[in-house]
PDB file of C-alpha atoms and ligand atoms in Angstrom:
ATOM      1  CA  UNK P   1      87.019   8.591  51.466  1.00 53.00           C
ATOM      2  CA  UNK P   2      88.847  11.439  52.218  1.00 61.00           C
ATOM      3  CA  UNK P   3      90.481  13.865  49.574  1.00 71.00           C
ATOM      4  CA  UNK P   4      94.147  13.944  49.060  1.00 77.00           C
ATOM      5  CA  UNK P   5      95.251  17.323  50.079  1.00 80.00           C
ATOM      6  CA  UNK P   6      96.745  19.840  46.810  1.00 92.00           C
ATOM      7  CA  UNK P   7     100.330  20.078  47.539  1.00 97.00           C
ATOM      8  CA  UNK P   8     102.432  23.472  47.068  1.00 98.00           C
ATOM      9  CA  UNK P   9     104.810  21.825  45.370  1.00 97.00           C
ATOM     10  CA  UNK P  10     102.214  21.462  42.675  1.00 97.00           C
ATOM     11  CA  UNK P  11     100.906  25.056  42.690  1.00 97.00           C
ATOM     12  CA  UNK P  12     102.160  27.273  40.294  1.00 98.00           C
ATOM     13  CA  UNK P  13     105.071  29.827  40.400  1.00 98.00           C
ATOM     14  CA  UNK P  14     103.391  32.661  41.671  1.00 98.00           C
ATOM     15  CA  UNK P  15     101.114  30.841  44.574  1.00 98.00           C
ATOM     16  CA  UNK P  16     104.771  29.470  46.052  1.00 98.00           C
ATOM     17  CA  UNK P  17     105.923  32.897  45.851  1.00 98.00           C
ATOM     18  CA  UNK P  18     103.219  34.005  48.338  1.00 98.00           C
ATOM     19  CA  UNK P  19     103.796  31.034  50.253  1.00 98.00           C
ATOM     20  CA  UNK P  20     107.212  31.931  50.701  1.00 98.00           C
ATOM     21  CA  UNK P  21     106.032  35.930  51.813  1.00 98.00           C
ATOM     22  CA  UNK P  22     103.694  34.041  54.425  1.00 98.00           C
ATOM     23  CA  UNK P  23     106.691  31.977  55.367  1.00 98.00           C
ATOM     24  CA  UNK P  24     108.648  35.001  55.773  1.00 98.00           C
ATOM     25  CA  UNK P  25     106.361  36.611  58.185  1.00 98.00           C
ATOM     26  CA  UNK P  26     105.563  33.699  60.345  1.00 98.00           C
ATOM     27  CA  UNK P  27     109.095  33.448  60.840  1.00 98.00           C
ATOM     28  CA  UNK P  28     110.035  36.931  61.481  1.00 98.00           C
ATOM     29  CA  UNK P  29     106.908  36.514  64.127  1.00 98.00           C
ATOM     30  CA  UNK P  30     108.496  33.967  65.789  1.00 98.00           C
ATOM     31  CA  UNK P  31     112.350  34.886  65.719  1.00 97.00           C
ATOM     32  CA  UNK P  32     112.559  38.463  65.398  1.00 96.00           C
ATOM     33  CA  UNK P  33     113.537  41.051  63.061  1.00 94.00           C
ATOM     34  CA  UNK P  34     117.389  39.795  61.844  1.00 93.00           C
ATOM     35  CA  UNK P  35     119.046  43.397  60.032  1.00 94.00           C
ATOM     36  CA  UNK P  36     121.413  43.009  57.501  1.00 95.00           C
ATOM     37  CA  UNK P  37     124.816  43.905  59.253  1.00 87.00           C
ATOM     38  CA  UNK P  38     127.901  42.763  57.390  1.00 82.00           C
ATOM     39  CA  UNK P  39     128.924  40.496  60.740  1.00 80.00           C
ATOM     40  CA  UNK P  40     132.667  40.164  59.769  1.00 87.00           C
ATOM     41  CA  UNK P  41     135.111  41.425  56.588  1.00 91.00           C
ATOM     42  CA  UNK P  42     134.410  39.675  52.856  1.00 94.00           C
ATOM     43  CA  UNK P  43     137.741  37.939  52.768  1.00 96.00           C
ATOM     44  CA  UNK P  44     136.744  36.501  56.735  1.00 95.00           C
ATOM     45  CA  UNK P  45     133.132  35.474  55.024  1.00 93.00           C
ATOM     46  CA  UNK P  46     134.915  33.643  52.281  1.00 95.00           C
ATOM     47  CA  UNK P  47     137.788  31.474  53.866  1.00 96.00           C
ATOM     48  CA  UNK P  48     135.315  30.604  57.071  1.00 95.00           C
ATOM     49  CA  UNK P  49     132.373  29.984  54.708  1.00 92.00           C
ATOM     50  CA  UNK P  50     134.884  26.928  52.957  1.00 93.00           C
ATOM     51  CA  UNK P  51     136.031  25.936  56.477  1.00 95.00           C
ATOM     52  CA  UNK P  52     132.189  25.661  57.432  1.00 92.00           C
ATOM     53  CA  UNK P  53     131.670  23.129  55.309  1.00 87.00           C
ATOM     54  CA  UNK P  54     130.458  20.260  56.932  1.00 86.00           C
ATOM     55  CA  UNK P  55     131.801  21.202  60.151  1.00 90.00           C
ATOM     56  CA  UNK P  56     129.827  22.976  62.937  1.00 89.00           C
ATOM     57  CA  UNK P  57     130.650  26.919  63.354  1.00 87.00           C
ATOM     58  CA  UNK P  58     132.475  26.141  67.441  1.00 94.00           C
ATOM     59  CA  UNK P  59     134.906  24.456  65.082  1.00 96.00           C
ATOM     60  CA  UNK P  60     134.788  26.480  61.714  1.00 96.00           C
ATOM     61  CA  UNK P  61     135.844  29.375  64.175  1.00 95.00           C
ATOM     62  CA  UNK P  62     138.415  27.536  65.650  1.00 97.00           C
ATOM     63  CA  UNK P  63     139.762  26.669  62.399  1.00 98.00           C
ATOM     64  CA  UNK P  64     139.607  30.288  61.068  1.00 98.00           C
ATOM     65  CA  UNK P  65     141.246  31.708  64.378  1.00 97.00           C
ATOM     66  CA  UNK P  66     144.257  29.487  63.864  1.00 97.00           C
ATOM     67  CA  UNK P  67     144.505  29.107  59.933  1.00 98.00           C
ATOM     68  CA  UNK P  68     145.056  33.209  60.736  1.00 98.00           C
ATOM     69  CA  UNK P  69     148.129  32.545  63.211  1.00 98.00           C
ATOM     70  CA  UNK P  70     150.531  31.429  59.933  1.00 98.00           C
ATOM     71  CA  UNK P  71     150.152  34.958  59.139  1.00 97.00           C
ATOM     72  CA  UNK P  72     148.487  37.581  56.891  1.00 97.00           C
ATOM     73  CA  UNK P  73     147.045  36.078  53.334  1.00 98.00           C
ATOM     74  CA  UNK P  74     150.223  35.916  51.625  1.00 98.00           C
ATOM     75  CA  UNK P  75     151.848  34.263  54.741  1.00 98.00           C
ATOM     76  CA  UNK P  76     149.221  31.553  54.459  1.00 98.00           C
ATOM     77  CA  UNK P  77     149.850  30.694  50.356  1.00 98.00           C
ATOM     78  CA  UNK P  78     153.441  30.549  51.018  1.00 98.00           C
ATOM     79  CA  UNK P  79     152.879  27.901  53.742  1.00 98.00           C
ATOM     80  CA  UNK P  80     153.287  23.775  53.157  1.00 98.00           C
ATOM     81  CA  UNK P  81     150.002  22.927  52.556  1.00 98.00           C
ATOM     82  CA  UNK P  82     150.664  20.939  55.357  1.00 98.00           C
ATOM     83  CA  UNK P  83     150.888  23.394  57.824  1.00 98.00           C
ATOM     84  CA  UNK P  84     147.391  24.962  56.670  1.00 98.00           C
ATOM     85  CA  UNK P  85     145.953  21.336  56.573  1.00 98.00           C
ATOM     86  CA  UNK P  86     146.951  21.126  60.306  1.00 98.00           C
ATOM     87  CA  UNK P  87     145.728  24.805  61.246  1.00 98.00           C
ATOM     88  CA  UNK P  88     142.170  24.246  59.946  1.00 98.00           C
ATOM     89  CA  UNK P  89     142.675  20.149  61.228  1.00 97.00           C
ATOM     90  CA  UNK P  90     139.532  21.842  63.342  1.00 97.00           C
ATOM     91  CA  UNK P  91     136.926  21.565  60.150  1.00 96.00           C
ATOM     92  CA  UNK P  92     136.241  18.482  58.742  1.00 94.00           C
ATOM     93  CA  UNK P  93     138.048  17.299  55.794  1.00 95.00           C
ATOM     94  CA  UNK P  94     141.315  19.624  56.221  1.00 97.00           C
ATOM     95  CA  UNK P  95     143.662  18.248  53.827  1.00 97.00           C
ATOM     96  CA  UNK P  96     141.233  19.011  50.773  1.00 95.00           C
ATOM     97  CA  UNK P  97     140.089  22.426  52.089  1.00 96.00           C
ATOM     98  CA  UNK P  98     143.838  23.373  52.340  1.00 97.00           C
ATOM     99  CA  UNK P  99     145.001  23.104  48.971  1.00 97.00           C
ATOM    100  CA  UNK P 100     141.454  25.210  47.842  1.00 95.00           C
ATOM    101  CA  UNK P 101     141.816  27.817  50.055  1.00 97.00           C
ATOM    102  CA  UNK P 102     145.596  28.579  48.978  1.00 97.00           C
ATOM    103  CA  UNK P 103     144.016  27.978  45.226  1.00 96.00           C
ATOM    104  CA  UNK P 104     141.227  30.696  46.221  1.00 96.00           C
ATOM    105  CA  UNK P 105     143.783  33.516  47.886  1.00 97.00           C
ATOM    106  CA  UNK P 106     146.189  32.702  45.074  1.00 97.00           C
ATOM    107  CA  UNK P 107     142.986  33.595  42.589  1.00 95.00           C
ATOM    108  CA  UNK P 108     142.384  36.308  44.449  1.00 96.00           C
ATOM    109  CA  UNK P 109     145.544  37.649  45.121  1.00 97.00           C
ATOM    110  CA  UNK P 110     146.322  37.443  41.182  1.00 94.00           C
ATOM    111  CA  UNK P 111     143.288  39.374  40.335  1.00 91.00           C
ATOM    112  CA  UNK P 112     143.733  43.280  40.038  1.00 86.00           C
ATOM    113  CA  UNK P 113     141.445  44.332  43.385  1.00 87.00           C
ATOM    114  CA  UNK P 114     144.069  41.657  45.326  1.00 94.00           C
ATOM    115  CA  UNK P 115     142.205  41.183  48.933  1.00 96.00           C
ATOM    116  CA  UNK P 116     139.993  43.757  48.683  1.00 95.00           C
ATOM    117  CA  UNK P 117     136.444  42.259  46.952  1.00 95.00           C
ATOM    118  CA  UNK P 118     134.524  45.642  47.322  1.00 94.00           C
ATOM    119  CA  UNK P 119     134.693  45.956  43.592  1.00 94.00           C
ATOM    120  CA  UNK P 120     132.071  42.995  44.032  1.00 95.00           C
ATOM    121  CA  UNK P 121     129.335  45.818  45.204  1.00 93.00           C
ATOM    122  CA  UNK P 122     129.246  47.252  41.463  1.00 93.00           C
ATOM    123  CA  UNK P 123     129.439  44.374  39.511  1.00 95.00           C
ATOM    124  CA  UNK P 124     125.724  42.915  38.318  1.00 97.00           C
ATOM    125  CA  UNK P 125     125.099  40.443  40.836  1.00 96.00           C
ATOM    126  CA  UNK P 126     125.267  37.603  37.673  1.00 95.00           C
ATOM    127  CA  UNK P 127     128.770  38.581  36.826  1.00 97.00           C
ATOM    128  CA  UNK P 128     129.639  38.949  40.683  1.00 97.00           C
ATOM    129  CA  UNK P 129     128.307  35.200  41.324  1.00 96.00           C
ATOM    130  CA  UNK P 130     130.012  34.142  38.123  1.00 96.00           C
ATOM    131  CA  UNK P 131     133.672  35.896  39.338  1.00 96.00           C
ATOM    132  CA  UNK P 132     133.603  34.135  42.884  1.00 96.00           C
ATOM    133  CA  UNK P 133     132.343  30.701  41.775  1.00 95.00           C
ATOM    134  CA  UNK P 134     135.049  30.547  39.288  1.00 94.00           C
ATOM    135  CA  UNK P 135     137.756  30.621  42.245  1.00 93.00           C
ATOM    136  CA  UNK P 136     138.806  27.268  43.353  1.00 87.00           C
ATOM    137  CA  UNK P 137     137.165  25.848  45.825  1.00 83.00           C
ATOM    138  CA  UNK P 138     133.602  28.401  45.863  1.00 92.00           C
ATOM    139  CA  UNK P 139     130.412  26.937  45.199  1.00 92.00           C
ATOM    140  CA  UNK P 140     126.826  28.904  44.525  1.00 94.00           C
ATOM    141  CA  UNK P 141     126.367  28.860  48.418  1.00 93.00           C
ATOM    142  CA  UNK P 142     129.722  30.755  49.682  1.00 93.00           C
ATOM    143  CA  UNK P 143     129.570  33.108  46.870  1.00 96.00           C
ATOM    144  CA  UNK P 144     126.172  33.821  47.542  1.00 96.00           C
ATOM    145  CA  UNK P 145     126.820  34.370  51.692  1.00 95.00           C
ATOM    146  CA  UNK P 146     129.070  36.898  50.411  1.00 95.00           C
ATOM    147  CA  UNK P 147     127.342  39.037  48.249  1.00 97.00           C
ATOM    148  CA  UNK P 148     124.422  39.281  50.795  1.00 97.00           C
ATOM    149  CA  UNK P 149     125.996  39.091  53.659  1.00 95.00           C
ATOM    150  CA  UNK P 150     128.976  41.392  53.042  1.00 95.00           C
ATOM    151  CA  UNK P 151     127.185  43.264  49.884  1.00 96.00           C
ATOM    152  CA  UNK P 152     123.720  43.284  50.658  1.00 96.00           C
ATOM    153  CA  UNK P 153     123.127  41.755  47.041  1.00 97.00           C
ATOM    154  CA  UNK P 154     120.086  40.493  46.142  1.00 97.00           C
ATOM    155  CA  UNK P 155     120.894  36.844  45.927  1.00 97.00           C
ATOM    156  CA  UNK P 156     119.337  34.002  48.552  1.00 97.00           C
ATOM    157  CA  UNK P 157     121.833  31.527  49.601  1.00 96.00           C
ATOM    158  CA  UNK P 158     120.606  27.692  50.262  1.00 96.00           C
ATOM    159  CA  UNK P 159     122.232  25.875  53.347  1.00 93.00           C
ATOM    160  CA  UNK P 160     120.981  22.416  54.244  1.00 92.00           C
ATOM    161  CA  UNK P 161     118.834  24.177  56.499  1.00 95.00           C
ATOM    162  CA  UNK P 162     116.888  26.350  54.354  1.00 97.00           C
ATOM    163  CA  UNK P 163     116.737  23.712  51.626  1.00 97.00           C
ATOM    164  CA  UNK P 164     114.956  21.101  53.823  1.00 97.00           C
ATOM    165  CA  UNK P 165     112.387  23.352  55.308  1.00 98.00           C
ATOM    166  CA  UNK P 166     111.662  25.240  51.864  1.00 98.00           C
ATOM    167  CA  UNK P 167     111.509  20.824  50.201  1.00 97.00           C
ATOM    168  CA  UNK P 168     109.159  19.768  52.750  1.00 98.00           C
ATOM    169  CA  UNK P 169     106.838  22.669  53.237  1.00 98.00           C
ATOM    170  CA  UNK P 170     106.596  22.485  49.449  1.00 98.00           C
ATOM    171  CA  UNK P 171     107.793  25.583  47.889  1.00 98.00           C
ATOM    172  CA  UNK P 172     110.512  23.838  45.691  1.00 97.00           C
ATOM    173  CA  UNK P 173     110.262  20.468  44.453  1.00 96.00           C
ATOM    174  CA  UNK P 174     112.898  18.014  45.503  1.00 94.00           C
ATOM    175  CA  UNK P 175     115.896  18.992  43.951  1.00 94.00           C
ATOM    176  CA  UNK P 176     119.814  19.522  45.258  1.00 90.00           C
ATOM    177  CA  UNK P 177     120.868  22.816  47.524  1.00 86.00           C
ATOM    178  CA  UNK P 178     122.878  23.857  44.237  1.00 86.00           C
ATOM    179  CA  UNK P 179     119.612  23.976  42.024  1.00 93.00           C
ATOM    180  CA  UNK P 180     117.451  24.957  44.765  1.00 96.00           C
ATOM    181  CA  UNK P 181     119.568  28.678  45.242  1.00 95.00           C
ATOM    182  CA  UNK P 182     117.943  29.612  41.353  1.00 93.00           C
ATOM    183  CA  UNK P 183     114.409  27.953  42.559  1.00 97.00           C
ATOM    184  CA  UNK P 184     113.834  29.847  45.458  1.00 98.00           C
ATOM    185  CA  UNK P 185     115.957  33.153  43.818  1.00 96.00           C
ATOM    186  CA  UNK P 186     113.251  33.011  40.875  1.00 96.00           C
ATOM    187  CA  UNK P 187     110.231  33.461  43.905  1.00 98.00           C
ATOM    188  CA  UNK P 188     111.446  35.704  45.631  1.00 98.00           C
ATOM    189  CA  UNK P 189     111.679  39.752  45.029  1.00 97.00           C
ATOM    190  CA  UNK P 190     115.384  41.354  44.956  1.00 97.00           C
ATOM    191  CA  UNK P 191     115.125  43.004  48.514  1.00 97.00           C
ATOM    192  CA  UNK P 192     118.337  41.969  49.859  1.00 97.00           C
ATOM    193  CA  UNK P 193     116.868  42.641  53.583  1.00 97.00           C
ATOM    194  CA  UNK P 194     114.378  40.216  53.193  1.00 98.00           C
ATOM    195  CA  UNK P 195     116.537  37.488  51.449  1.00 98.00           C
ATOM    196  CA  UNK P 196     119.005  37.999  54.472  1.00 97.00           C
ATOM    197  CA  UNK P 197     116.426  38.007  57.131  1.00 98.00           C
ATOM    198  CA  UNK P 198     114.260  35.062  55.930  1.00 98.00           C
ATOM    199  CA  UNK P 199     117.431  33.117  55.153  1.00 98.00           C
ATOM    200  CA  UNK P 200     118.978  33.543  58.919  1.00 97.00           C
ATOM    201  CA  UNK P 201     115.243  32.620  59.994  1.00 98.00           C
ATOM    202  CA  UNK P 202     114.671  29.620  58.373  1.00 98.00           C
ATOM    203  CA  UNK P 203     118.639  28.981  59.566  1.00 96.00           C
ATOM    204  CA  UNK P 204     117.047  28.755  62.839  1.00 97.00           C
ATOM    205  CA  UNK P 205     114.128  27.325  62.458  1.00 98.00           C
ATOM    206  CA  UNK P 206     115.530  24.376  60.680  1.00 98.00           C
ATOM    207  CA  UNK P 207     118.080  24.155  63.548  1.00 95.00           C
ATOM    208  CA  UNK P 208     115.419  24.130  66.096  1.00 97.00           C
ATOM    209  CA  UNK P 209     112.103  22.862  64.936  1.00 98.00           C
ATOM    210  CA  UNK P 210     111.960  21.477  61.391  1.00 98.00           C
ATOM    211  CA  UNK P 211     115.132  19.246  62.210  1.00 97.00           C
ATOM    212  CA  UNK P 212     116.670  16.405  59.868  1.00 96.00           C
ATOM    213  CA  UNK P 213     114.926  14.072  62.002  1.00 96.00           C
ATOM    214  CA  UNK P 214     112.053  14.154  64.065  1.00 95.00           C
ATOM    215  CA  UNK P 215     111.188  17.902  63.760  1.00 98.00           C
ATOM    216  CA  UNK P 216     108.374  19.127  66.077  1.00 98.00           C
ATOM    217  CA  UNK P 217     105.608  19.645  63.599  1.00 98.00           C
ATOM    218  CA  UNK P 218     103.376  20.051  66.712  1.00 97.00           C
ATOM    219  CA  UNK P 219     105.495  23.006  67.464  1.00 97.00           C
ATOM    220  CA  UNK P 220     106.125  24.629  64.366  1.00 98.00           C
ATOM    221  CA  UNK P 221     104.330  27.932  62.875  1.00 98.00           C
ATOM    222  CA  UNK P 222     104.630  26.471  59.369  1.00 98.00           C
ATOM    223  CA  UNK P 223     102.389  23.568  60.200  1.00 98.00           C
ATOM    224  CA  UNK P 224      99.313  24.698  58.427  1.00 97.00           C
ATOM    225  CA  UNK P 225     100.556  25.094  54.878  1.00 98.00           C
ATOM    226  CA  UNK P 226     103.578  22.478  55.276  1.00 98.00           C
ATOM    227  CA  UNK P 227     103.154  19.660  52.605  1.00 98.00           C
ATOM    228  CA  UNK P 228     105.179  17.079  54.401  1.00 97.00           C
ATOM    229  CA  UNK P 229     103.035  18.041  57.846  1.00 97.00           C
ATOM    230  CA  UNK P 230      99.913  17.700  55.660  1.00 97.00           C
ATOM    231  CA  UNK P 231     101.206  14.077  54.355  1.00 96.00           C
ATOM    232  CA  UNK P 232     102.026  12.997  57.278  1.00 96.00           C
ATOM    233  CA  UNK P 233     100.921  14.809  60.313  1.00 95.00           C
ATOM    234  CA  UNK P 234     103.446  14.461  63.717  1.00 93.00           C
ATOM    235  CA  UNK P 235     105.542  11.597  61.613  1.00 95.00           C
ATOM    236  CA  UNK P 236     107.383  13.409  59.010  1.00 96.00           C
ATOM    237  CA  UNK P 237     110.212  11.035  58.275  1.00 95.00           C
ATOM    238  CA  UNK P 238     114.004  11.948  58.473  1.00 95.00           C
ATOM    239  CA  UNK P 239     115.071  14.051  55.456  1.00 92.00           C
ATOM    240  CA  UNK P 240     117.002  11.639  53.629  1.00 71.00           C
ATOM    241  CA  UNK P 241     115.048   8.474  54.541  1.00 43.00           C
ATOM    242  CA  UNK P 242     111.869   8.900  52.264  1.00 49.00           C
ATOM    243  CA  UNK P 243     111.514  11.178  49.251  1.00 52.00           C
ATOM    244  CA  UNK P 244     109.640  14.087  50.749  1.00 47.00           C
ATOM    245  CA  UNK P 245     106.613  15.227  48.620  1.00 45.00           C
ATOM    246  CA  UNK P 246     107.034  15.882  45.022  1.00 41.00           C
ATOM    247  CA  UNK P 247     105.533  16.256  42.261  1.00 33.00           C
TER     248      UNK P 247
HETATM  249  S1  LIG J 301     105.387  21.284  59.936  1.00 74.43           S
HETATM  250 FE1  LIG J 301     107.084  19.889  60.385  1.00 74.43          FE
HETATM  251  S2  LIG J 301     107.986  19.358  58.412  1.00 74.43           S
HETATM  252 FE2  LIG J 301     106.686  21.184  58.099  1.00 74.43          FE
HETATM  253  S3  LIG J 301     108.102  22.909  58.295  1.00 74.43           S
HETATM  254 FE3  LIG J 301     107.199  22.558  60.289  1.00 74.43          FE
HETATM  255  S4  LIG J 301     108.616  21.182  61.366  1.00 74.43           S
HETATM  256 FE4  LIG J 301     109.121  21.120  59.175  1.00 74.43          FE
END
């Protein structure tokens, strides 16, 4: 009888934090070295990081471009919500994102920096999480795209991409993208290049190999330390169909 292969997900703390460093360089092998350039202003990062959700980025963009036709920020608070539910009509769910993002530049506008966030490059990057989730409408994952993104702070933000690779390969047990940002945050060092550059590589490879269905173990550089590939070989089932290892 054969032995049942040890799991990562079972491994302690320190053994998934080397996991993740391999990760990290298999990736950057494959994809290429990603520098952390802030790719567009904070206040840009924020508003299209709430219009991304659930909505691909052809259409987040879209949304953005003509949510910024009403006008500068003030412009856009000052508008029916209405109007700004039609402008962003482009991302999915418009007529709940409208109301939060005039909540968040209300929020934001109120507070003493107005617009400008760069205050947010000072703050300790717990108080700096805790100011931007506490705007309407900003969860763990948006605040955390801006700190690193715009801030190069050392904080590792979870998209459903990163969070199903990093579940089935095993460093994380199963667990939601919200708890899964302090998971993989507690393995990892604070080197805010490396958080970017892993993140935006396992961004890709989730888009491209280790898909929500059928992703191409027989393709995929992970292969040899991936849990779910060791469970189940070429057949790793659809991410939301059957619990993926745990445990
Ligand atoms: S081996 Fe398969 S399941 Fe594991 S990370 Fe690669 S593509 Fe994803």
């Amino acid at each position: 009888m054969s032995e049942s292969p040890v799991l990562n997900v079972v491994r302690p703390a320190p053994e998934r934090a080397e996991l993740l460093q391999w990760m990290y360089a298999r990736l950057r092998d494959e994809y290429g070295e990603k520098p952390l350039e802030p790719r567009r202003d904070p206040m840009h990062e924020l508003i299209s990081t709430i219009l991304s959700q659930r909505t691909n980025w052809r259409d987040e963009d879209a949304a953005y471009q003509e949510l910024r036709t009403l006008g500068d920020w003030d412009a856009i608070i000052a508008a029916p919500t209405e109007a700004v539910a039609h402008a962003i009509r482009r991302s999915n769910y418009p007529e709940s994102k409208a109301p939060r993002i005039q909540a968040t530049l209300r929020a934001i506008r109120d507070a003493p920096g107005g617009y400008n966030l760069d205050f947010l490059r000072e703050l300790p990057v717990k108080d700096a999480l805790k100011w931007l989730t506490d705007l309407p409408g900003v969860g763990i994952k948006t605040a955390s795209l801006v700190l690193l993104f715009n801030y190069a702070r050392p904080v590792f933000p979870v998209d459903t991409h990163v969070h199903r690779v990093n579940t089935r390969v095993g460093t994380i047990p199963r667990m939601g993208e919200q708890a899964a940002h302090r998971a993989l945050l507690g393995l990892l060092p604070p080197d805010p290049p490396l958080l970017y550059e892993l993140h935006i590589n396992l961004l890709k490879h989730g888009q491209k190999v280790c898909t929500w269905s059928r992703p191409r173990c027989l393709q995929c550089v992970l292969r040899e330390r991936c849990d779910a590939f060791a469970l189940y070989g070429d057949r790793v089932p659809s991410f939301s169909e059957k619990a993926p290892p745990s445990a």
